[in-house]
Amino acid sequence: MKKFIEKSLRGSQSRGNRSVVAFMFLVITLVAPCAFAWPWSDNKKDEAEKQAQIKDSLRREEFKNLQREVDALTRMRLQKADSLEKLEAEHWRKRYNETKLTEEHQVETRELDGRYSKLSTDLGRINEEVMASKDVTNDAEEKAKSDESGYDALHTQVKLSLEKSLGEITGDYPVGMNNRLLSLKKAQDESDKKNPNTVAVARTYLEDLLLRHQLTYTQSAGKEISQVGTRPDVNVNRLRLGTVFLGEVATDNGEVQALIRSGALQGKIFEWTTTLPQDMSASISKAVSEAPTASSVTIPLDVLQNKAVKNSISDVEELTWQQELQAFFKKGGIVMYPLMLCALLALLLALERFLVLMFRGRVGRRFLKKIDKFVADGKFEEAANLCLKRDTGLSMVLFAVLNKAKDGRDSAEKSLQEALLREQPKLERRMGLLAAMGSIAPLLGLLGTVTGIITLFTVITEVGTNDARVLAGGISEALVTTETGLIIAIPVMILHGLLSEKIEKVTSELYVQSTALLNKIFPKS
């Protein structure tokens, strides 16, 4: 503030000096004409007084100016002081407001800090709850996935078991087979749906197993309508003891049929038969008729089938050789077809090679005598023409020598070698394939045996057996293909050996006759 006042005073003084100079210039301007008007000889005293008056006037004027300047400066100072007081008051008022705002801010900050602390605590608690919820959700998801996998595995297992039962039911015990097939087929259709009812499918499958076990461990006797056997839809008297014996007697003509285990390998475990001996048929008819009222009956069959199987209780009919061959072929199964094809192909190959060697490997003595005569006479062209008239390996070899007879021994020998190389593959053609047929036949037989034994053990695993003869019969059926393969392979290998020997003989004859002709045409000196 002091600096501001000093600066204002300096400004005012500067303005005052300028005013004094201006005033003096004005006075000099007014007085100068009078000085020049009056002569210099005026009274010096008056002049001095005037000058003194002028000086006093100038001083008074200067004082007034200074007084005015001081008043102005005083007023300015007062104004500045008032402004300063107002500014200071405004400053303190703002300072007070700032202090108040600071206090309010601090209060709000403390409140916000408290709320932040509370929210942080709540947020931490909520995060912990969220993490715990996530863990529970993950556990639930894993459990759901595990349950879903288990459900899928159960559905797959039930479906596979159902399909296996459907595949095996046609060779199983025939009583109630139609109803079992219908219920299992319905369950299979349900299992193939997009959203299957696995529980219902499993219930149906287990009910079928229960029904099968009920058939195994229950017995029944009475009148029925036969749905199986050789005479379906016929009124019969039936006696059933589990799944080991079932006999039926037709009410219209008294025909007897019995269901027995066949011991076959083709999945047909049970077979109906009516070709029973007369005394056995009468005993079964008596047992079936007495079963509903009697406390016990006698069955003419060994229900455990330790000593009685189909062949021992059936009337044996004498078969023709065609029927025996058909039965033998049927026992071998599907492998018998490639075995028969192999045998037929081997027979055709052997026949074709035999015909080729008989005609193309023929050596004619008259033909050789004519060739020798022409060669002795030097008629090589006639001899070559004679060779062209015959389509044999020997004629082609001799023609190669005669055709080059005029070109020298070296040309004839080269032509002879080329002819021998052309003829030998023609004689040995398809012999490797014939040998392969002889080797393939035993392998096919072994394949059929392995397949049959696998089928046999599958049947044993499913239905079991307590009769060693049934097992031996199944193995004998499996060995049918091996027997057939050996029956085919042995003759084929014999034929291959005979044909190979014939080829060697023909090849040797070609070499001998061609060399002899070459020596006759070009005798050594």
Short mmCIF file of C-alpha atoms in Angstrom, two decimals:
data_model
loop_
_atom_site.label_atom_id
_atom_site.label_comp_id
_atom_site.label_asym_id
_atom_site.label_seq_id
_atom_site.Cartn_x
_atom_site.Cartn_y
_atom_site.Cartn_z
CA MET A 1 0.00 0.00 0.00
CA LYS A 2 2.89 2.35 0.85
CA LYS A 3 4.48 1.74 -2.53
CA PHE A 4 1.22 2.47 -4.22
CA ILE A 5 0.88 5.86 -2.38
CA GLU A 6 4.49 6.83 -3.17
CA LYS A 7 3.92 6.02 -6.78
CA SER A 8 0.74 8.11 -6.78
CA LEU A 9 2.58 11.07 -5.16
CA ARG A 10 5.36 10.87 -7.68
CA GLY A 11 2.76 10.92 -10.42
CA SER A 12 1.02 13.90 -8.84
CA GLN A 13 4.31 15.83 -8.42
CA SER A 14 5.17 15.26 -12.01
CA ARG A 15 1.78 16.55 -13.07
CA GLY A 16 2.24 19.63 -10.76
CA ASN A 17 5.59 20.51 -12.31
CA ARG A 18 4.08 20.38 -15.70
CA SER A 19 1.27 22.70 -14.51
CA VAL A 20 3.76 25.24 -13.06
CA VAL A 21 5.76 25.33 -16.26
CA ALA A 22 2.60 25.85 -18.24
CA PHE A 23 1.50 28.66 -15.90
CA MET A 24 4.90 30.40 -16.11
CA PHE A 25 4.84 30.16 -19.87
CA LEU A 26 1.41 31.83 -19.82
CA VAL A 27 2.56 34.63 -17.52
CA ILE A 28 5.67 35.30 -19.61
CA THR A 29 3.53 35.42 -22.68
CA LEU A 30 1.25 38.05 -21.13
CA VAL A 31 3.99 40.14 -19.56
CA ALA A 32 6.48 40.12 -22.42
CA PRO A 33 4.57 42.73 -24.53
CA CYS A 34 4.47 45.11 -21.57
CA ALA A 35 8.20 44.70 -21.05
CA PHE A 36 8.91 45.57 -24.58
CA ALA A 37 6.35 48.44 -24.40
CA TRP A 38 7.88 50.18 -21.48
CA PRO A 39 11.31 51.52 -21.66
CA TRP A 40 14.11 49.93 -19.70
CA SER A 41 14.55 53.13 -17.85
CA ASP A 42 11.40 52.54 -15.66
CA ASN A 43 11.65 52.43 -12.05
CA LYS A 44 13.50 49.43 -10.91
CA LYS A 45 11.61 49.42 -7.70
CA ASP A 46 8.29 48.99 -9.40
CA GLU A 47 9.75 46.32 -11.47
CA ALA A 48 11.00 44.54 -8.46
CA GLU A 49 7.67 44.78 -6.77
CA LYS A 50 5.93 43.47 -9.78
CA GLN A 51 8.32 40.63 -10.01
CA ALA A 52 7.78 39.95 -6.33
CA GLN A 53 4.05 40.04 -6.81
CA ILE A 54 4.35 37.78 -9.75
CA LYS A 55 6.48 35.36 -7.75
CA ASP A 56 3.99 35.50 -4.88
CA SER A 57 1.17 34.89 -7.28
CA LEU A 58 3.05 32.04 -8.82
CA ARG A 59 3.80 30.57 -5.39
CA ARG A 60 0.22 30.94 -4.26
CA GLU A 61 -0.91 29.35 -7.49
CA GLU A 62 1.61 26.62 -7.08
CA PHE A 63 0.52 26.10 -3.50
CA LYS A 64 -3.07 25.89 -4.56
CA ASN A 65 -2.14 23.39 -7.19
CA LEU A 66 -0.18 21.41 -4.67
CA GLN A 67 -3.06 21.70 -2.22
CA ARG A 68 -5.41 20.39 -4.86
CA GLU A 69 -2.99 17.59 -5.66
CA VAL A 70 -2.73 16.70 -1.99
CA ASP A 71 -6.51 16.75 -1.62
CA ALA A 72 -6.83 14.56 -4.67
CA LEU A 73 -4.21 12.22 -3.34
CA THR A 74 -5.93 12.18 0.04
CA ARG A 75 -9.20 11.33 -1.56
CA MET A 76 -7.50 8.65 -3.63
CA ARG A 77 -5.83 7.31 -0.50
CA LEU A 78 -9.16 7.20 1.27
CA GLN A 79 -10.72 5.49 -1.72
CA LYS A 80 -7.88 3.00 -1.85
CA ALA A 81 -8.17 2.44 1.87
CA ASP A 82 -11.89 1.83 1.51
CA SER A 83 -11.24 -0.52 -1.42
CA LEU A 84 -8.54 -2.27 0.59
CA GLU A 85 -10.88 -2.65 3.54
CA LYS A 86 -13.56 -4.02 1.25
CA LEU A 87 -11.05 -6.38 -0.35
CA GLU A 88 -9.78 -7.47 3.04
CA ALA A 89 -13.35 -7.96 4.24
CA GLU A 90 -14.10 -9.93 1.09
CA HIS A 91 -10.89 -11.90 1.66
CA TRP A 92 -11.83 -12.77 5.21
CA ARG A 93 -15.37 -13.57 4.13
CA LYS A 94 -14.00 -15.94 1.46
CA ARG A 95 -11.56 -17.31 4.01
CA TYR A 96 -14.46 -17.95 6.37
CA ASN A 97 -16.44 -19.61 3.56
CA GLU A 98 -13.41 -21.70 2.63
CA THR A 99 -12.97 -22.72 6.24
CA LYS A 100 -16.65 -23.57 6.46
CA LEU A 101 -16.49 -25.49 3.20
CA THR A 102 -13.36 -27.27 4.44
CA GLU A 103 -15.12 -28.28 7.63
CA GLU A 104 -18.17 -29.41 5.67
CA HIS A 105 -15.87 -31.32 3.29
CA GLN A 106 -14.10 -32.95 6.20
CA VAL A 107 -17.44 -33.92 7.72
CA GLU A 108 -18.63 -35.34 4.39
CA THR A 109 -15.26 -37.05 3.89
CA ARG A 110 -15.54 -38.72 7.28
CA GLU A 111 -19.07 -39.78 6.43
CA LEU A 112 -17.95 -41.08 3.03
CA ASP A 113 -15.01 -42.89 4.64
CA GLY A 114 -17.40 -44.57 7.02
CA ARG A 115 -19.75 -45.51 4.22
CA TYR A 116 -16.78 -46.70 2.12
CA SER A 117 -15.52 -48.84 4.95
CA LYS A 118 -18.99 -50.30 5.42
CA LEU A 119 -19.41 -50.85 1.68
CA SER A 120 -15.92 -52.45 1.48
CA THR A 121 -16.87 -54.79 4.30
CA ASP A 122 -20.19 -55.58 2.62
CA LEU A 123 -18.43 -56.03 -0.73
CA GLY A 124 -15.91 -58.45 0.78
CA ARG A 125 -18.72 -60.39 2.42
CA ILE A 126 -20.68 -60.43 -0.85
CA ASN A 127 -17.55 -61.58 -2.76
CA GLU A 128 -17.10 -64.39 -0.28
CA GLU A 129 -20.76 -65.34 -0.68
CA VAL A 130 -20.41 -65.17 -4.49
CA MET A 131 -17.31 -67.38 -4.40
CA ALA A 132 -19.10 -69.80 -2.11
CA SER A 133 -22.09 -69.76 -4.48
CA LYS A 134 -19.76 -70.37 -7.45
CA ASP A 135 -18.19 -73.30 -5.65
CA VAL A 136 -21.62 -74.71 -4.86
CA THR A 137 -22.68 -74.11 -8.50
CA ASN A 138 -19.53 -75.79 -9.86
CA ASP A 139 -20.06 -78.73 -7.53
CA ALA A 140 -23.66 -78.94 -8.65
CA GLU A 141 -22.61 -78.74 -12.32
CA GLU A 142 -19.97 -81.43 -11.85
CA LYS A 143 -22.46 -83.60 -10.04
CA ALA A 144 -25.03 -82.97 -12.78
CA LYS A 145 -22.45 -83.85 -15.47
CA SER A 146 -21.46 -86.95 -13.53
CA ASP A 147 -25.10 -87.94 -13.13
CA GLU A 148 -25.70 -87.25 -16.81
CA SER A 149 -22.69 -89.36 -17.79
CA GLY A 150 -23.88 -92.11 -15.50
CA TYR A 151 -27.36 -91.86 -16.97
CA ASP A 152 -25.95 -92.02 -20.51
CA ALA A 153 -23.79 -95.00 -19.57
CA LEU A 154 -26.82 -96.70 -17.99
CA HIS A 155 -28.91 -95.99 -21.08
CA THR A 156 -26.16 -97.35 -23.35
CA GLN A 157 -25.77 -100.47 -21.22
CA VAL A 158 -29.52 -101.05 -21.12
CA LYS A 159 -29.78 -100.49 -24.87
CA LEU A 160 -26.93 -102.93 -25.60
CA SER A 161 -28.42 -105.52 -23.26
CA LEU A 162 -31.79 -105.04 -24.93
CA GLU A 163 -30.32 -105.48 -28.40
CA LYS A 164 -28.45 -108.58 -27.23
CA SER A 165 -31.66 -110.06 -25.81
CA LEU A 166 -33.51 -109.34 -29.05
CA GLY A 167 -30.76 -111.03 -31.05
CA GLU A 168 -30.72 -114.11 -28.83
CA ILE A 169 -34.43 -114.52 -28.19
CA THR A 170 -35.10 -116.29 -31.51
CA GLY A 171 -32.85 -119.17 -30.43
CA ASP A 172 -34.09 -119.15 -26.82
CA TYR A 173 -36.90 -121.08 -25.19
CA PRO A 174 -39.89 -120.67 -27.53
CA VAL A 175 -42.71 -120.53 -24.94
CA GLY A 176 -43.97 -116.94 -24.65
CA MET A 177 -41.53 -115.85 -27.35
CA ASN A 178 -44.06 -113.68 -29.20
CA ASN A 179 -44.97 -111.63 -26.13
CA ARG A 180 -41.30 -111.26 -25.21
CA LEU A 181 -40.45 -110.09 -28.71
CA LEU A 182 -43.27 -107.52 -28.70
CA SER A 183 -42.34 -106.06 -25.30
CA LEU A 184 -38.60 -105.96 -26.09
CA LYS A 185 -39.25 -104.40 -29.50
CA LYS A 186 -41.43 -101.74 -27.85
CA ALA A 187 -38.67 -101.06 -25.33
CA GLN A 188 -36.12 -100.82 -28.14
CA ASP A 189 -38.28 -98.25 -29.95
CA GLU A 190 -38.47 -96.25 -26.72
CA SER A 191 -34.69 -96.39 -26.28
CA ASP A 192 -34.16 -95.05 -29.80
CA LYS A 193 -36.16 -91.88 -29.11
CA LYS A 194 -34.47 -88.49 -28.72
CA ASN A 195 -35.43 -88.29 -25.04
CA PRO A 196 -35.86 -91.94 -24.05
CA ASN A 197 -37.40 -93.15 -20.82
CA THR A 198 -34.47 -95.26 -19.69
CA VAL A 199 -36.19 -96.30 -16.48
CA ALA A 200 -39.14 -97.75 -18.41
CA VAL A 201 -36.79 -99.48 -20.86
CA ALA A 202 -34.76 -100.98 -18.00
CA ARG A 203 -37.99 -102.06 -16.28
CA THR A 204 -39.15 -103.83 -19.44
CA TYR A 205 -35.77 -105.52 -19.84
CA LEU A 206 -35.73 -106.68 -16.22
CA GLU A 207 -39.32 -107.87 -16.47
CA ASP A 208 -38.32 -109.94 -19.50
CA LEU A 209 -35.42 -111.45 -17.53
CA LEU A 210 -37.79 -112.17 -14.65
CA LEU A 211 -40.24 -113.83 -17.03
CA ARG A 212 -37.42 -115.97 -18.46
CA HIS A 213 -36.37 -117.00 -14.92
CA GLN A 214 -39.97 -117.78 -14.06
CA LEU A 215 -40.09 -120.11 -17.05
CA THR A 216 -36.89 -121.74 -15.83
CA TYR A 217 -38.03 -122.38 -12.24
CA THR A 218 -41.77 -123.05 -12.70
CA GLN A 219 -43.87 -125.85 -14.15
CA SER A 220 -47.32 -126.02 -15.71
CA ALA A 221 -49.77 -128.58 -17.06
CA GLY A 222 -53.13 -128.17 -18.77
CA LYS A 223 -54.87 -127.34 -21.98
CA GLU A 224 -53.29 -124.71 -24.18
CA ILE A 225 -53.35 -123.40 -27.72
CA SER A 226 -49.99 -124.29 -29.18
CA GLN A 227 -48.23 -121.28 -30.70
CA VAL A 228 -44.96 -123.07 -31.41
CA GLY A 229 -43.78 -126.31 -32.87
CA THR A 230 -44.77 -128.16 -36.00
CA ARG A 231 -48.52 -127.52 -35.57
CA PRO A 232 -49.23 -123.97 -34.35
CA ASP A 233 -52.73 -122.74 -33.42
CA VAL A 234 -53.82 -126.23 -32.35
CA ASN A 235 -55.52 -127.19 -29.08
CA VAL A 236 -53.12 -129.34 -27.09
CA ASN A 237 -52.53 -130.78 -23.65
CA ARG A 238 -49.20 -129.41 -22.48
CA LEU A 239 -46.76 -130.39 -19.76
CA ARG A 240 -43.82 -128.08 -19.04
CA LEU A 241 -41.08 -128.61 -16.49
CA GLY A 242 -39.08 -125.40 -16.39
CA THR A 243 -37.10 -125.06 -19.60
CA VAL A 244 -35.79 -128.65 -19.68
CA PHE A 245 -38.92 -130.45 -20.85
CA LEU A 246 -42.03 -129.50 -22.84
CA GLY A 247 -44.39 -132.06 -24.30
CA GLU A 248 -47.65 -131.47 -26.17
CA VAL A 249 -50.39 -133.87 -27.26
CA ALA A 250 -52.88 -132.61 -29.87
CA THR A 251 -56.50 -133.04 -28.76
CA ASP A 252 -57.77 -133.74 -32.29
CA ASN A 253 -55.50 -136.60 -33.40
CA GLY A 254 -53.29 -137.33 -30.41
CA GLU A 255 -50.08 -136.31 -32.21
CA VAL A 256 -47.16 -135.93 -29.78
CA GLN A 257 -44.37 -133.37 -30.10
CA ALA A 258 -41.54 -132.63 -27.67
CA LEU A 259 -39.18 -129.70 -27.28
CA ILE A 260 -35.57 -130.71 -26.72
CA ARG A 261 -32.14 -129.11 -26.74
CA SER A 262 -30.45 -129.49 -30.11
CA GLY A 263 -26.87 -128.69 -29.20
CA ALA A 264 -26.45 -126.90 -32.56
CA LEU A 265 -23.96 -124.12 -33.23
CA GLN A 266 -26.26 -121.87 -35.23
CA GLY A 267 -27.96 -120.32 -32.19
CA LYS A 268 -30.97 -122.67 -32.36
CA ILE A 269 -30.77 -124.12 -28.87
CA PHE A 270 -34.27 -125.68 -28.77
CA GLU A 271 -35.98 -127.69 -31.53
CA TRP A 272 -39.36 -129.33 -31.83
CA THR A 273 -39.55 -132.93 -32.94
CA THR A 274 -42.42 -135.27 -33.76
CA THR A 275 -40.25 -138.12 -35.06
CA LEU A 276 -40.18 -139.95 -31.73
CA PRO A 277 -40.13 -143.73 -31.25
CA GLN A 278 -43.59 -145.18 -30.71
CA ASP A 279 -43.04 -146.31 -27.12
CA MET A 280 -41.52 -142.93 -26.20
CA SER A 281 -44.41 -141.07 -27.83
CA ALA A 282 -46.90 -143.20 -25.89
CA SER A 283 -45.08 -142.55 -22.62
CA ILE A 284 -45.07 -138.79 -23.24
CA SER A 285 -48.77 -138.84 -24.12
CA LYS A 286 -49.53 -140.71 -20.88
CA ALA A 287 -47.42 -138.32 -18.78
CA VAL A 288 -49.08 -135.25 -20.32
CA SER A 289 -52.61 -136.60 -19.76
CA GLU A 290 -51.93 -137.62 -16.11
CA ALA A 291 -50.00 -134.47 -15.10
CA PRO A 292 -53.00 -132.21 -14.21
CA THR A 293 -54.45 -134.72 -11.69
CA ALA A 294 -51.57 -136.95 -10.61
CA SER A 295 -49.15 -136.01 -7.85
CA SER A 296 -46.20 -137.20 -9.93
CA VAL A 297 -45.58 -138.45 -13.44
CA THR A 298 -42.72 -140.23 -15.19
CA ILE A 299 -41.01 -138.47 -18.07
CA PRO A 300 -39.51 -140.84 -20.66
CA LEU A 301 -36.67 -138.41 -21.37
CA ASP A 302 -33.55 -137.50 -19.43
CA VAL A 303 -34.53 -133.92 -18.60
CA LEU A 304 -30.91 -133.04 -17.83
CA GLN A 305 -30.01 -134.48 -21.26
CA ASN A 306 -26.87 -136.17 -20.05
CA LYS A 307 -27.60 -139.26 -22.12
CA ALA A 308 -30.44 -138.28 -24.43
CA VAL A 309 -30.15 -135.66 -27.14
CA LYS A 310 -32.00 -135.17 -30.37
CA ASN A 311 -30.29 -137.90 -32.37
CA SER A 312 -30.75 -140.51 -29.66
CA ILE A 313 -34.50 -139.97 -29.21
CA SER A 314 -35.51 -139.31 -32.80
CA ASP A 315 -36.37 -141.91 -35.37
CA VAL A 316 -33.32 -142.11 -37.63
CA GLU A 317 -34.18 -142.10 -41.32
CA GLU A 318 -31.70 -143.43 -43.86
CA LEU A 319 -30.48 -140.52 -45.97
CA THR A 320 -29.38 -140.59 -49.60
CA TRP A 321 -25.88 -139.49 -50.52
CA GLN A 322 -27.27 -136.18 -51.82
CA GLN A 323 -29.00 -135.52 -48.50
CA GLU A 324 -25.90 -136.51 -46.58
CA LEU A 325 -23.82 -134.17 -48.74
CA GLN A 326 -26.30 -131.35 -48.12
CA ALA A 327 -26.23 -132.00 -44.38
CA PHE A 328 -22.45 -132.10 -44.41
CA PHE A 329 -22.33 -128.81 -46.35
CA LYS A 330 -24.81 -127.20 -43.96
CA LYS A 331 -22.74 -128.19 -40.93
CA GLY A 332 -19.73 -126.31 -42.26
CA GLY A 333 -21.55 -122.98 -42.32
CA ILE A 334 -20.85 -120.02 -44.53
CA VAL A 335 -17.15 -120.85 -44.99
CA MET A 336 -18.16 -123.85 -47.12
CA TYR A 337 -19.13 -121.49 -49.95
CA PRO A 338 -15.63 -120.03 -50.49
CA LEU A 339 -14.21 -123.53 -50.07
CA MET A 340 -16.44 -124.86 -52.87
CA LEU A 341 -15.50 -121.85 -54.99
CA CYS A 342 -11.83 -122.55 -54.35
CA ALA A 343 -12.28 -126.22 -55.30
CA LEU A 344 -14.16 -125.34 -58.48
CA LEU A 345 -11.56 -122.75 -59.51
CA ALA A 346 -8.71 -125.20 -58.83
CA LEU A 347 -10.45 -127.87 -60.91
CA LEU A 348 -10.92 -125.48 -63.84
CA LEU A 349 -7.30 -124.31 -63.66
CA ALA A 350 -6.00 -127.90 -63.56
CA LEU A 351 -8.24 -128.89 -66.49
CA GLU A 352 -7.14 -125.86 -68.53
CA ARG A 353 -3.43 -126.56 -67.87
CA PHE A 354 -3.89 -130.23 -68.72
CA LEU A 355 -5.47 -129.39 -72.08
CA VAL A 356 -2.80 -126.78 -72.86
CA LEU A 357 0.05 -129.17 -72.08
CA MET A 358 -1.62 -131.99 -73.99
CA PHE A 359 -2.01 -129.99 -77.21
CA ARG A 360 0.74 -127.39 -77.05
CA GLY A 361 3.35 -129.67 -75.48
CA ARG A 362 2.75 -132.54 -77.91
CA VAL A 363 5.81 -133.93 -79.67
CA GLY A 364 4.99 -135.65 -83.01
CA ARG A 365 7.50 -138.23 -84.23
CA ARG A 366 6.28 -138.02 -87.85
CA PHE A 367 6.63 -134.24 -87.67
CA LEU A 368 10.24 -134.55 -86.48
CA LYS A 369 11.07 -137.07 -89.22
CA LYS A 370 9.74 -134.68 -91.90
CA ILE A 371 11.77 -131.82 -90.44
CA ASP A 372 14.91 -133.96 -90.41
CA LYS A 373 14.34 -134.94 -94.06
CA PHE A 374 13.92 -131.32 -95.19
CA VAL A 375 17.00 -130.26 -93.23
CA ALA A 376 19.05 -133.09 -94.72
CA ASP A 377 18.01 -131.92 -98.19
CA GLY A 378 18.74 -128.29 -97.34
CA LYS A 379 15.10 -127.27 -97.76
CA PHE A 380 14.90 -124.88 -94.82
CA GLU A 381 11.97 -122.83 -96.13
CA GLU A 382 9.80 -125.95 -96.63
CA ALA A 383 10.68 -127.06 -93.09
CA ALA A 384 9.77 -123.60 -91.71
CA ASN A 385 6.43 -123.65 -93.56
CA LEU A 386 5.71 -127.08 -92.11
CA CYS A 387 6.37 -125.68 -88.59
CA LEU A 388 3.94 -122.80 -89.17
CA LYS A 389 1.16 -125.28 -89.99
CA ARG A 390 1.30 -126.66 -86.43
CA ASP A 391 0.38 -124.64 -83.30
CA THR A 392 2.62 -126.31 -80.73
CA GLY A 393 5.48 -125.12 -78.61
CA LEU A 394 7.96 -127.41 -80.39
CA SER A 395 6.96 -126.18 -83.87
CA MET A 396 7.42 -122.54 -82.78
CA VAL A 397 10.88 -123.24 -81.35
CA LEU A 398 12.01 -125.18 -84.44
CA PHE A 399 10.61 -122.44 -86.70
CA ALA A 400 12.78 -119.87 -84.92
CA VAL A 401 15.89 -121.96 -85.74
CA LEU A 402 14.91 -122.69 -89.36
CA ASN A 403 13.98 -119.08 -90.03
CA LYS A 404 17.54 -117.97 -89.22
CA ALA A 405 19.30 -120.96 -90.79
CA LYS A 406 20.72 -118.88 -93.62
CA ASP A 407 22.00 -116.11 -91.31
CA GLY A 408 24.51 -118.21 -89.46
CA ARG A 409 24.72 -120.15 -86.19
CA ASP A 410 24.87 -117.08 -83.94
CA SER A 411 21.63 -115.62 -85.34
CA ALA A 412 19.93 -119.01 -85.11
CA GLU A 413 21.01 -119.46 -81.46
CA LYS A 414 19.74 -115.99 -80.52
CA SER A 415 16.42 -116.65 -82.26
CA LEU A 416 16.22 -120.02 -80.46
CA GLN A 417 16.74 -118.40 -77.04
CA GLU A 418 14.02 -115.83 -77.74
CA ALA A 419 11.58 -118.55 -78.80
CA LEU A 420 12.30 -120.63 -75.68
CA LEU A 421 11.76 -117.55 -73.50
CA ARG A 422 8.40 -116.95 -75.19
CA GLU A 423 7.20 -120.53 -74.91
CA GLN A 424 8.17 -121.31 -71.31
CA PRO A 425 5.82 -118.69 -69.70
CA LYS A 426 2.97 -119.97 -71.85
CA LEU A 427 3.50 -123.45 -70.43
CA GLU A 428 3.85 -122.27 -66.78
CA ARG A 429 0.94 -119.80 -66.89
CA ARG A 430 -1.59 -120.03 -63.97
CA MET A 431 0.46 -122.65 -62.14
CA GLY A 432 1.10 -120.18 -59.31
CA LEU A 433 -2.65 -119.55 -58.97
CA LEU A 434 -3.29 -123.30 -58.85
CA ALA A 435 -0.70 -123.66 -56.07
CA ALA A 436 -2.35 -120.74 -54.25
CA MET A 437 -5.71 -122.55 -54.37
CA GLY A 438 -4.06 -125.56 -52.74
CA SER A 439 -2.65 -123.35 -49.99
CA ILE A 440 -5.80 -121.26 -49.44
CA ALA A 441 -8.15 -124.21 -48.96
CA PRO A 442 -6.66 -125.38 -45.59
CA LEU A 443 -6.55 -121.79 -44.38
CA LEU A 444 -10.23 -121.32 -45.20
CA GLY A 445 -10.98 -124.58 -43.42
CA LEU A 446 -9.07 -123.37 -40.36
CA LEU A 447 -11.00 -120.09 -40.49
CA GLY A 448 -14.29 -121.97 -40.48
CA THR A 449 -13.11 -124.08 -37.54
CA VAL A 450 -12.11 -121.03 -35.51
CA THR A 451 -15.43 -119.34 -36.29
CA GLY A 452 -17.36 -122.47 -35.33
CA ILE A 453 -15.48 -122.86 -32.04
CA ILE A 454 -16.11 -119.20 -31.19
CA THR A 455 -19.82 -119.76 -31.85
CA LEU A 456 -19.75 -122.93 -29.77
CA PHE A 457 -18.21 -121.23 -26.74
CA THR A 458 -20.62 -118.32 -27.11
CA VAL A 459 -23.53 -120.76 -26.95
CA ILE A 460 -21.96 -122.55 -23.97
CA THR A 461 -21.46 -119.22 -22.18
CA GLU A 462 -25.09 -118.25 -22.71
CA VAL A 463 -26.96 -121.50 -22.12
CA GLY A 464 -24.33 -123.79 -20.61
CA THR A 465 -24.06 -127.55 -21.06
CA ASN A 466 -23.75 -130.52 -18.77
CA ASP A 467 -23.20 -133.09 -21.50
CA ALA A 468 -19.70 -133.63 -22.85
CA ARG A 469 -21.14 -135.19 -25.98
CA VAL A 470 -22.88 -131.94 -26.86
CA LEU A 471 -19.54 -130.15 -26.57
CA ALA A 472 -17.83 -132.83 -28.64
CA GLY A 473 -20.61 -132.66 -31.25
CA GLY A 474 -20.18 -128.90 -31.53
CA ILE A 475 -16.42 -129.22 -31.97
CA SER A 476 -16.92 -131.93 -34.61
CA GLU A 477 -19.22 -129.58 -36.52
CA ALA A 478 -16.59 -126.83 -36.28
CA LEU A 479 -13.92 -129.19 -37.68
CA VAL A 480 -16.02 -129.90 -40.78
CA THR A 481 -14.49 -126.92 -42.62
CA THR A 482 -10.94 -128.02 -41.80
CA GLU A 483 -11.74 -131.47 -43.14
CA THR A 484 -13.23 -129.97 -46.29
CA GLY A 485 -10.21 -127.68 -46.76
CA LEU A 486 -7.81 -130.64 -46.53
CA ILE A 487 -10.00 -132.72 -48.87
CA ILE A 488 -9.71 -129.92 -51.44
CA ALA A 489 -6.05 -129.05 -50.84
CA ILE A 490 -4.60 -132.58 -51.14
CA PRO A 491 -5.88 -133.33 -54.68
CA VAL A 492 -5.05 -129.80 -55.80
CA MET A 493 -1.45 -130.14 -54.63
CA ILE A 494 -1.20 -133.57 -56.33
CA LEU A 495 -2.51 -132.07 -59.57
CA HIS A 496 -0.08 -129.18 -59.23
CA GLY A 497 2.82 -131.61 -58.82
CA LEU A 498 1.77 -133.69 -61.85
CA LEU A 499 1.32 -130.61 -64.03
CA SER A 500 4.66 -129.17 -62.90
CA GLU A 501 6.37 -132.45 -63.84
CA LYS A 502 4.63 -132.39 -67.23
CA ILE A 503 5.82 -128.82 -67.83
CA GLU A 504 9.40 -129.78 -67.00
CA LYS A 505 9.17 -132.71 -69.42
CA VAL A 506 7.82 -130.52 -72.25
CA THR A 507 10.43 -127.81 -71.59
CA SER A 508 13.22 -130.38 -71.60
CA GLU A 509 11.94 -131.83 -74.89
CA LEU A 510 11.96 -128.33 -76.43
CA TYR A 511 15.57 -127.81 -75.43
CA VAL A 512 16.65 -131.23 -76.69
CA GLN A 513 14.91 -131.09 -80.09
CA SER A 514 15.88 -127.44 -80.78
CA THR A 515 19.54 -128.12 -79.90
CA ALA A 516 19.56 -131.26 -82.07
CA LEU A 517 18.15 -129.31 -85.03
CA LEU A 518 20.68 -126.54 -84.51
CA ASN A 519 23.53 -129.05 -84.56
CA LYS A 520 22.17 -130.70 -87.73
CA ILE A 521 22.00 -127.40 -89.57
CA PHE A 522 25.37 -126.15 -88.29
CA PRO A 523 27.49 -129.27 -87.66
CA LYS A 524 30.71 -128.64 -85.77
CA SER A 525 33.88 -129.16 -87.73
#
